[in-house]
Amino acid sequence: MQDHFAEALTAEFGQDVLFGHDIPRRFYNDWAGLPPVAPRALVRPRTTKQVSAVMRICSEFRVPVTPQGGLTGLNGGARPIEGGVALSLDRMNEIEEIDTVMATMTLQAGVVLGVAQRAAEDAGLFLGLDLGARDSCMIGGNLSTNAGGNRVIRFGMAREHVLGIEVVLPNGTIVTSLNKMLKNNAGYDLKQLFIGSEGTLGIITRAVLRLQAKPAELASAFCGCPDFASLLSLLKSARQRMGSALTSFEVMWPSFYDFMTSGLPHLRRALNDRHGIYVLIETAGRDAAENRLLLEQVLSEALESGAVTDAVLPSSERETRDLWAVRDSVSEYGKLMGPLTAFDVGLPTSKAGKAVEQIEAAIRARWPDGIALCYGHIGDSNLHIVCNIPSAGDEQPHEAITKLVFGFVAEHGGTISAEHGIGLLKKPYLKLSRSPEELELMARIKRALDPDNILNTGKVLSI
């Protein structure tokens, strides 16, 4: 049967399918840090019809399929299965249309996010979705994980940017619903089944994204606050005064900010003195002068009230990039630390400060040399934690660290996943954030759409 399976794939795809040792190692894994797995075959389709053909063949032979995009996921969602097929969408990278009247972009799933952002800008529009991995991650992966990122506080999660999608079901059926209208309530909103399902229900191949008016200027400021309570006061004031102009509110605890700026020489420390907590604010306005003036007024009031003890507003695009470089330096952990245990959790914003205090203290108490770096999109209740125990070397106590961190998250009524999905790594802990009834309903949907359990098998749910 396996020989017939290989023959069927080869007959359909020719040189676009590779087997065994011919498969490049980069398709063996994503960024989760799990041991790599060599898939039996790699297919890199160029069209939705070819994706359909892959699924039809794999469904016939009951061979599991792992969809792959930019491979930047952190929970093992794109890690292939031994004996299965890795289906990479990296060749489906065309932007098919930008409609400047409807303010939409129709594109294939393999388009890199940064490419889509620049195409929107060239058309005089703006794509609000933004991630640190913007020049590596792909739209299909962004949608399948319902990615968040830096501007959720203003523009929402990935699903808020989607008007329509095209998806291939596990049996090869193509469902095309490339809606471009803001209002369309004709029956069930089927796209929401697939956005955030991590490729377990269907493979998103094309999408219509909603674009925004291009802001005249994105103004940024970097602030030092004495403590978390002061930071919450600043957030409240910024929301009240700026409204929809507030696009980012990125928070960095000293654990993260001091560690990264002292370890990476190319990062510039914006403030000379040390502070209790740091925040990077970004605003977007139609009038550049008014936008900057509003930001200055908010900071002036915060300085006067004591919510902010020091702040800097960049005077050039280069200075702005320098400020954001610290927040975006998360991709350089490998230069400073060994194997990581990384977390993407959600917490009620008012409780994030206490949770960080508890987590950092607990890590140090159990592992005296432990490193715990905390930062996040606190304006939308998203906290990131990165841990490493230097003395443990390659044998990191991942399970013990995970139980410790998730224990505090559950205690404060949070969620184990804010924007990175579940994949493999978080699957055992999903019950901490979802009720038995919710889990059973998820399983029923999975069984209905993928009765043979061949699509991203073993991810998110155990069925």
Coordinates of C-alpha atoms in Angstrom, one line a residue:
M1 CA 0.0 0.0 0.0
Q2 CA 2.8 2.4 0.9
D3 CA 4.4 1.9 -2.5
H4 CA 1.1 2.6 -4.2
F5 CA 0.8 5.7 -2.1
A6 CA 4.2 7.0 -3.2
E7 CA 3.3 6.2 -6.8
A8 CA 0.0 8.1 -6.5
L9 CA 1.8 11.2 -5.1
T10 CA 4.5 11.0 -7.7
A11 CA 2.0 10.6 -10.5
E12 CA 0.1 13.7 -9.4
F13 CA 3.0 16.0 -8.4
G14 CA 6.2 14.8 -10.1
Q15 CA 9.2 16.9 -8.9
D16 CA 7.0 18.8 -6.5
V17 CA 7.0 15.8 -4.1
L18 CA 10.1 14.6 -2.3
F19 CA 10.7 11.5 -0.2
G20 CA 13.0 10.3 2.6
H21 CA 16.5 11.8 2.6
D22 CA 15.7 14.2 -0.2
I23 CA 13.5 16.3 2.1
P24 CA 15.4 19.4 3.4
R25 CA 15.8 19.3 7.2
R26 CA 14.0 22.7 7.7
F27 CA 10.7 20.8 7.1
Y28 CA 11.4 18.5 10.0
N29 CA 10.3 20.9 12.7
D30 CA 9.0 24.4 13.7
W31 CA 10.4 26.7 16.4
A32 CA 9.0 24.7 19.3
G33 CA 12.3 23.1 20.1
L34 CA 11.0 19.5 20.0
P35 CA 13.1 16.8 18.5
P36 CA 12.9 16.9 14.7
V37 CA 10.8 14.4 12.8
A38 CA 11.5 13.3 9.2
P39 CA 8.2 13.0 7.3
R40 CA 7.8 10.2 4.8
A41 CA 7.0 12.8 2.0
L42 CA 7.1 16.5 1.4
V43 CA 4.6 18.1 -1.0
R44 CA 4.8 21.8 -1.9
P45 CA 1.6 22.5 -4.0
R46 CA 1.2 25.7 -6.0
T47 CA -2.6 25.8 -6.2
T48 CA -5.7 25.0 -4.2
K49 CA -6.5 22.2 -6.6
Q50 CA -3.1 20.6 -5.8
V51 CA -3.8 20.9 -2.1
S52 CA -7.1 19.1 -2.7
A53 CA -5.2 16.4 -4.6
V54 CA -2.9 15.8 -1.7
M55 CA -5.7 15.5 0.7
R56 CA -7.7 13.2 -1.6
I57 CA -4.7 10.8 -2.0
C58 CA -3.8 10.9 1.7
S59 CA -7.5 10.3 2.7
E60 CA -7.6 7.3 0.3
F61 CA -4.5 5.7 1.9
R62 CA -5.2 7.0 5.5
V63 CA -1.9 8.8 5.6
P64 CA -1.7 11.7 8.1
V65 CA -0.9 15.2 6.8
T66 CA 0.8 18.1 8.6
P67 CA 0.2 21.6 7.1
Q68 CA 3.2 23.9 7.2
G69 CA 3.7 27.6 6.6
G70 CA 6.6 29.7 7.8
L71 CA 7.4 27.1 10.6
T72 CA 7.6 29.9 13.2
G73 CA 5.1 28.3 15.6
L74 CA 6.2 27.7 19.2
N75 CA 4.0 24.8 20.2
G76 CA 4.8 22.1 17.7
G77 CA 1.7 22.6 15.5
A78 CA 3.7 22.3 12.3
R79 CA 6.0 19.5 13.4
P80 CA 5.5 16.6 11.0
I81 CA 4.4 13.0 11.9
E82 CA 6.7 10.1 11.2
G83 CA 5.3 8.2 8.3
G84 CA 3.1 11.1 7.3
V85 CA 3.2 13.9 4.7
A86 CA 4.4 17.4 5.3
L87 CA 2.3 19.8 3.2
S88 CA 4.1 23.1 2.8
L89 CA 2.2 26.1 1.4
D90 CA 5.3 28.2 0.8
R91 CA 4.9 28.1 -3.0
M92 CA 1.4 29.5 -2.7
N93 CA 2.7 33.0 -2.3
E94 CA 0.7 35.2 -4.7
I95 CA -1.1 38.4 -3.7
E96 CA -4.0 38.1 -6.2
E97 CA -5.8 41.4 -5.7
I98 CA -5.8 44.6 -3.7
D99 CA -9.2 46.3 -3.9
T100 CA -8.6 49.9 -2.9
V101 CA -12.3 50.7 -2.9
M102 CA -13.4 47.8 -0.7
A103 CA -10.0 48.0 1.2
T104 CA -9.4 44.3 0.9
M105 CA -6.5 42.0 -0.1
T106 CA -7.0 38.6 -1.6
L107 CA -4.0 36.4 -1.3
Q108 CA -2.7 32.8 -1.0
A109 CA -1.9 31.3 2.3
G110 CA 1.9 31.1 1.7
V111 CA 2.3 34.9 1.4
V112 CA 4.7 36.1 4.1
L113 CA 3.1 38.6 6.5
G114 CA 5.7 41.3 5.9
V115 CA 5.2 41.0 2.2
A116 CA 1.5 41.5 2.6
Q117 CA 2.1 44.5 4.9
R118 CA 4.4 46.2 2.3
A119 CA 2.0 45.5 -0.5
A120 CA -0.9 47.1 1.4
E121 CA 1.4 50.1 2.1
D122 CA 2.3 50.5 -1.5
A123 CA -1.4 50.6 -2.3
G124 CA -2.0 53.4 0.2
L125 CA -3.6 51.1 2.8
F126 CA -2.6 49.4 6.0
L127 CA -2.7 45.8 7.3
G128 CA -3.1 46.0 11.0
L129 CA -1.9 42.4 11.8
D130 CA 1.7 42.6 13.0
L131 CA 4.0 40.0 14.6
G132 CA 7.7 40.0 15.5
A133 CA 8.1 37.1 13.0
R134 CA 6.6 39.2 10.2
D135 CA 9.3 38.5 7.7
S136 CA 9.1 34.7 8.2
C137 CA 5.6 33.8 9.2
M138 CA 2.9 33.2 6.6
I139 CA -0.7 34.3 6.3
G140 CA -2.1 30.7 6.4
G141 CA -0.3 30.1 9.7
N142 CA -1.4 33.4 11.1
L143 CA -5.0 32.5 10.4
S144 CA -4.8 28.9 11.5
T145 CA -3.5 29.9 14.9
N146 CA -5.5 33.1 15.1
A147 CA -2.3 35.0 15.7
G148 CA -2.3 38.2 17.8
G149 CA 0.8 40.4 17.9
N150 CA 1.7 44.0 18.6
R151 CA -1.5 45.8 17.5
V152 CA -4.3 43.6 18.9
I153 CA -5.4 46.4 21.3
R154 CA -6.4 48.5 18.2
F155 CA -7.1 46.0 15.4
G156 CA -7.9 42.7 17.1
M157 CA -6.7 39.2 16.6
A158 CA -6.1 37.6 13.2
R159 CA -9.8 36.6 12.8
E160 CA -10.8 40.3 13.0
H161 CA -8.8 40.9 9.7
V162 CA -10.6 38.1 7.7
L163 CA -13.6 38.6 5.5
G164 CA -13.4 35.4 3.6
I165 CA -11.4 32.2 3.1
E166 CA -10.9 29.2 0.9
V167 CA -10.3 25.9 2.7
V168 CA -9.6 22.3 1.7
L169 CA -11.2 19.7 3.9
P170 CA -9.5 16.4 4.9
N171 CA -11.3 14.5 2.1
G172 CA -10.1 17.0 -0.5
T173 CA -13.3 19.0 -0.8
I174 CA -12.6 22.7 -1.7
V175 CA -14.9 25.2 0.1
T176 CA -14.5 28.6 -1.4
S177 CA -16.0 31.6 0.4
L178 CA -13.9 34.6 -0.6
N179 CA -16.3 37.1 0.7
K180 CA -15.3 40.8 0.4
M181 CA -18.3 42.4 2.2
L182 CA -18.2 43.7 5.8
K183 CA -21.8 42.6 6.2
N184 CA -22.7 39.1 5.2
N185 CA -25.0 37.2 7.6
A186 CA -26.2 34.5 5.2
G187 CA -26.1 31.4 7.4
Y188 CA -23.3 30.1 9.6
D189 CA -20.0 32.0 9.5
L190 CA -18.0 28.9 8.5
K191 CA -14.7 30.7 8.3
Q192 CA -14.6 30.9 12.1
L193 CA -14.5 27.1 12.3
F194 CA -11.1 27.1 10.6
I195 CA -9.5 30.3 11.9
G196 CA -7.7 29.2 15.1
S197 CA -8.2 25.5 14.5
E198 CA -4.5 25.0 13.8
G199 CA -5.0 23.0 10.6
T200 CA -6.9 20.2 12.4
L201 CA -10.2 20.8 10.5
G202 CA -9.1 22.1 7.1
I203 CA -6.2 23.7 5.3
I204 CA -6.7 27.4 4.6
T205 CA -5.4 28.1 1.1
R206 CA -6.6 31.6 0.2
A207 CA -8.1 34.5 2.2
V208 CA -9.6 37.9 1.8
L209 CA -8.1 40.3 4.4
R210 CA -9.6 43.5 5.6
L211 CA -7.3 46.5 5.2
Q212 CA -7.3 49.9 7.0
A213 CA -6.7 53.5 6.0
K214 CA -3.0 54.2 6.0
P215 CA -2.1 56.3 9.1
A216 CA -0.3 59.5 8.5
E217 CA 2.2 58.6 11.2
L218 CA 2.9 55.9 13.7
A219 CA 4.2 57.7 16.7
S220 CA 6.0 55.8 19.5
A221 CA 7.2 56.6 23.0
F222 CA 9.2 54.6 25.5
C223 CA 8.3 55.0 29.2
G224 CA 9.6 54.0 32.6
C225 CA 7.0 53.5 35.3
P226 CA 7.7 53.0 39.0
D227 CA 5.5 49.9 39.4
F228 CA 2.7 47.9 37.8
A229 CA -0.1 49.9 39.4
S230 CA 1.3 53.1 37.8
L231 CA 1.5 51.3 34.5
L232 CA -2.2 50.4 34.7
S233 CA -3.0 54.1 35.4
L234 CA -1.1 55.0 32.2
L235 CA -2.9 52.4 30.2
K236 CA -6.3 53.7 31.5
S237 CA -5.3 57.3 30.6
A238 CA -4.0 56.3 27.2
R239 CA -7.2 54.4 26.3
Q240 CA -9.4 57.3 27.4
R241 CA -7.4 60.0 25.7
M242 CA -6.3 58.3 22.5
G243 CA -9.2 56.0 21.8
S244 CA -8.7 54.1 18.6
A245 CA -5.4 55.9 18.0
L246 CA -3.7 53.6 20.5
T247 CA -2.3 50.8 18.5
S248 CA 0.3 49.2 20.9
F249 CA 1.0 49.0 24.6
E250 CA 4.0 46.7 24.9
V251 CA 5.2 46.1 28.5
M252 CA 8.6 44.8 29.5
W253 CA 9.5 43.8 33.1
P254 CA 13.1 44.5 34.2
S255 CA 13.8 40.8 34.0
F256 CA 13.4 41.0 30.2
Y257 CA 14.6 44.5 29.5
D258 CA 17.8 44.4 31.6
F259 CA 18.7 40.9 30.4
M260 CA 18.3 41.7 26.7
T261 CA 19.9 45.1 26.6
S262 CA 22.9 44.0 28.7
G263 CA 23.4 40.8 26.6
L264 CA 23.0 42.2 23.1
P265 CA 25.4 45.0 22.4
H266 CA 23.5 46.3 19.4
L267 CA 20.4 47.2 21.5
R268 CA 20.3 50.7 22.8
R269 CA 19.0 51.4 26.3
A270 CA 16.5 54.2 25.9
L271 CA 16.5 55.3 29.5
N272 CA 19.6 55.8 31.7
D273 CA 18.0 55.0 35.0
R274 CA 16.4 51.7 36.0
H275 CA 12.6 51.6 36.5
G276 CA 10.1 49.2 38.0
I277 CA 8.6 48.4 34.6
Y278 CA 8.8 49.7 31.0
V279 CA 6.2 50.3 28.3
L280 CA 6.4 51.0 24.6
I281 CA 3.4 52.9 23.4
E282 CA 2.5 53.4 19.7
T283 CA -0.3 55.6 18.3
A284 CA -1.6 55.9 14.8
G285 CA -3.3 59.1 13.5
R286 CA -4.5 60.7 10.3
D287 CA -2.7 63.9 11.1
A288 CA 1.0 63.4 12.0
A289 CA 1.3 66.6 14.1
E290 CA -1.9 66.1 16.0
N291 CA -1.0 62.4 16.6
R292 CA 2.3 63.3 18.2
L293 CA 0.9 66.2 20.2
L294 CA -1.8 63.9 21.7
L295 CA 1.0 61.4 22.7
E296 CA 3.0 64.2 24.3
Q297 CA 0.0 65.4 26.2
V298 CA -0.7 62.0 27.6
L299 CA 2.9 61.5 28.7
S300 CA 3.0 65.0 30.2
E301 CA 0.0 64.3 32.3
A302 CA 1.4 60.9 33.3
L303 CA 4.8 62.5 34.3
E304 CA 3.0 65.0 36.4
S305 CA 0.9 62.4 38.2
G306 CA 3.8 60.1 38.8
A307 CA 2.5 57.3 36.7
V308 CA 5.6 57.7 34.5
T309 CA 9.0 58.7 35.9
D310 CA 10.8 59.1 32.6
A311 CA 10.0 58.9 28.9
V312 CA 11.6 59.4 25.5
L313 CA 9.9 60.2 22.2
P314 CA 12.1 59.3 19.1
S315 CA 12.8 62.2 16.7
S316 CA 13.6 60.0 13.7
E317 CA 12.6 56.7 12.1
R318 CA 15.9 55.2 13.1
E319 CA 15.4 56.1 16.7
T320 CA 11.9 54.5 16.5
R321 CA 13.4 51.3 15.1
D322 CA 15.9 51.3 18.0
L323 CA 13.1 51.4 20.5
W324 CA 11.2 48.6 18.9
A325 CA 14.4 46.6 18.4
V326 CA 14.4 45.8 22.1
R327 CA 10.9 44.4 22.1
D328 CA 11.5 42.5 18.8
S329 CA 14.8 41.0 20.1
V330 CA 12.9 37.9 21.2
S331 CA 14.1 36.1 18.1
E332 CA 17.7 36.4 19.5
Y333 CA 17.2 34.3 22.7
G334 CA 19.5 31.7 21.2
K335 CA 22.5 34.0 21.4
L336 CA 22.0 34.5 25.2
M337 CA 20.4 31.3 26.5
G338 CA 20.2 27.6 26.0
P339 CA 17.0 25.6 25.6
L340 CA 13.9 27.5 26.5
T341 CA 10.6 26.8 28.1
A342 CA 8.4 29.6 26.6
F343 CA 4.9 30.6 27.5
D344 CA 2.2 32.7 25.8
V345 CA -0.6 33.1 28.4
G346 CA -3.5 35.4 28.9
L347 CA -4.4 37.0 32.2
P348 CA -6.9 39.6 33.4
T349 CA -4.8 42.7 33.0
S350 CA -5.2 43.9 36.5
K351 CA -3.7 40.6 37.8
A352 CA -0.7 40.3 35.5
G353 CA 1.6 42.2 37.8
K354 CA 1.0 39.9 40.8
A355 CA 1.3 36.9 38.6
V356 CA 4.7 38.0 37.2
E357 CA 5.9 38.7 40.8
Q358 CA 4.8 35.2 41.9
I359 CA 6.2 33.4 38.9
E360 CA 9.6 35.1 38.9
A361 CA 10.0 34.5 42.7
A362 CA 8.9 30.8 42.4
I363 CA 11.4 30.1 39.6
R364 CA 14.2 31.6 41.6
A365 CA 13.2 29.7 44.7
R366 CA 13.2 26.3 43.0
W367 CA 16.1 26.9 40.7
P368 CA 18.5 29.6 42.2
D369 CA 20.2 30.2 38.8
G370 CA 16.9 30.2 36.9
I371 CA 16.2 32.9 34.3
A372 CA 12.6 34.0 33.8
L373 CA 12.0 36.9 31.4
C374 CA 8.5 38.5 31.3
Y375 CA 7.0 40.9 28.7
G376 CA 3.9 41.1 26.7
H377 CA 1.0 42.9 25.0
I378 CA -0.6 43.8 28.4
G379 CA -3.0 46.2 26.7
D380 CA -4.8 43.1 25.5
S381 CA -4.1 40.8 28.5
N382 CA -1.3 38.8 26.9
L383 CA 1.8 37.9 28.9
H384 CA 4.9 36.1 27.5
I385 CA 7.3 34.3 29.8
V386 CA 10.6 32.7 28.8
C387 CA 12.5 30.4 31.2
N388 CA 15.9 28.8 31.2
I389 CA 17.8 26.9 33.9
P390 CA 21.5 27.3 33.0
S391 CA 22.7 24.5 35.4
A392 CA 20.3 22.1 33.7
G393 CA 22.0 22.4 30.3
D394 CA 20.1 20.5 27.6
E395 CA 18.0 18.6 30.2
Q396 CA 15.7 21.5 31.0
P397 CA 12.9 20.7 33.5
H398 CA 10.2 21.7 31.0
E399 CA 7.4 19.8 32.7
A400 CA 8.1 21.1 36.2
I401 CA 8.4 24.7 34.9
T402 CA 5.2 24.4 32.9
K403 CA 3.2 23.1 35.9
L404 CA 4.5 25.9 38.0
V405 CA 3.6 28.6 35.5
F406 CA 0.3 27.2 34.5
G407 CA -0.6 26.8 38.2
F408 CA -0.4 30.6 38.7
V409 CA -2.2 31.2 35.4
A410 CA -5.1 29.0 36.5
E411 CA -5.1 30.6 40.0
H412 CA -5.6 34.1 38.5
G413 CA -8.3 33.0 36.0
G414 CA -6.1 33.1 32.9
T415 CA -5.7 31.0 29.8
I416 CA -2.8 28.8 28.8
S417 CA -2.8 30.2 25.3
A418 CA -3.3 33.8 24.3
E419 CA -2.1 33.8 20.7
H420 CA 0.2 30.9 19.9
G421 CA -2.3 28.1 19.8
I422 CA -2.1 24.7 21.5
G423 CA -0.2 22.4 19.1
L424 CA 1.5 19.5 20.9
L425 CA 3.2 21.2 23.8
K426 CA 0.0 22.7 25.4
K427 CA -2.4 19.8 24.6
P428 CA -2.0 18.1 28.0
Y429 CA -3.0 21.4 29.7
L430 CA -5.9 22.4 27.6
K431 CA -8.3 21.2 30.3
L432 CA -7.1 24.1 32.5
S433 CA -8.7 26.6 30.1
R434 CA -11.6 24.7 28.6
S435 CA -14.5 22.9 30.3
P436 CA -15.2 19.2 29.7
E437 CA -18.3 20.3 27.7
E438 CA -16.2 22.6 25.5
L439 CA -13.6 19.9 24.9
E440 CA -16.3 17.3 23.9
L441 CA -17.8 19.8 21.5
M442 CA -14.4 20.4 19.9
A443 CA -13.9 16.7 19.5
R444 CA -17.3 16.2 17.9
I445 CA -16.5 18.9 15.3
K446 CA -13.1 17.2 14.6
R447 CA -14.7 13.8 14.2
A448 CA -17.4 15.3 11.9
L449 CA -15.0 17.0 9.5
D450 CA -12.1 14.6 9.8
P451 CA -13.5 11.1 10.7
D452 CA -10.2 9.4 9.8
N453 CA -8.2 11.8 11.9
I454 CA -5.6 12.4 9.2
L455 CA -5.3 16.2 9.3
N456 CA -2.6 17.5 11.7
T457 CA -3.1 14.3 13.7
G458 CA -2.4 14.5 17.4
K459 CA -2.4 18.3 17.6
V460 CA -4.7 20.3 19.9
L461 CA -7.0 17.3 20.8
S462 CA -6.5 13.6 21.6
I463 CA -9.2 11.8 19.7

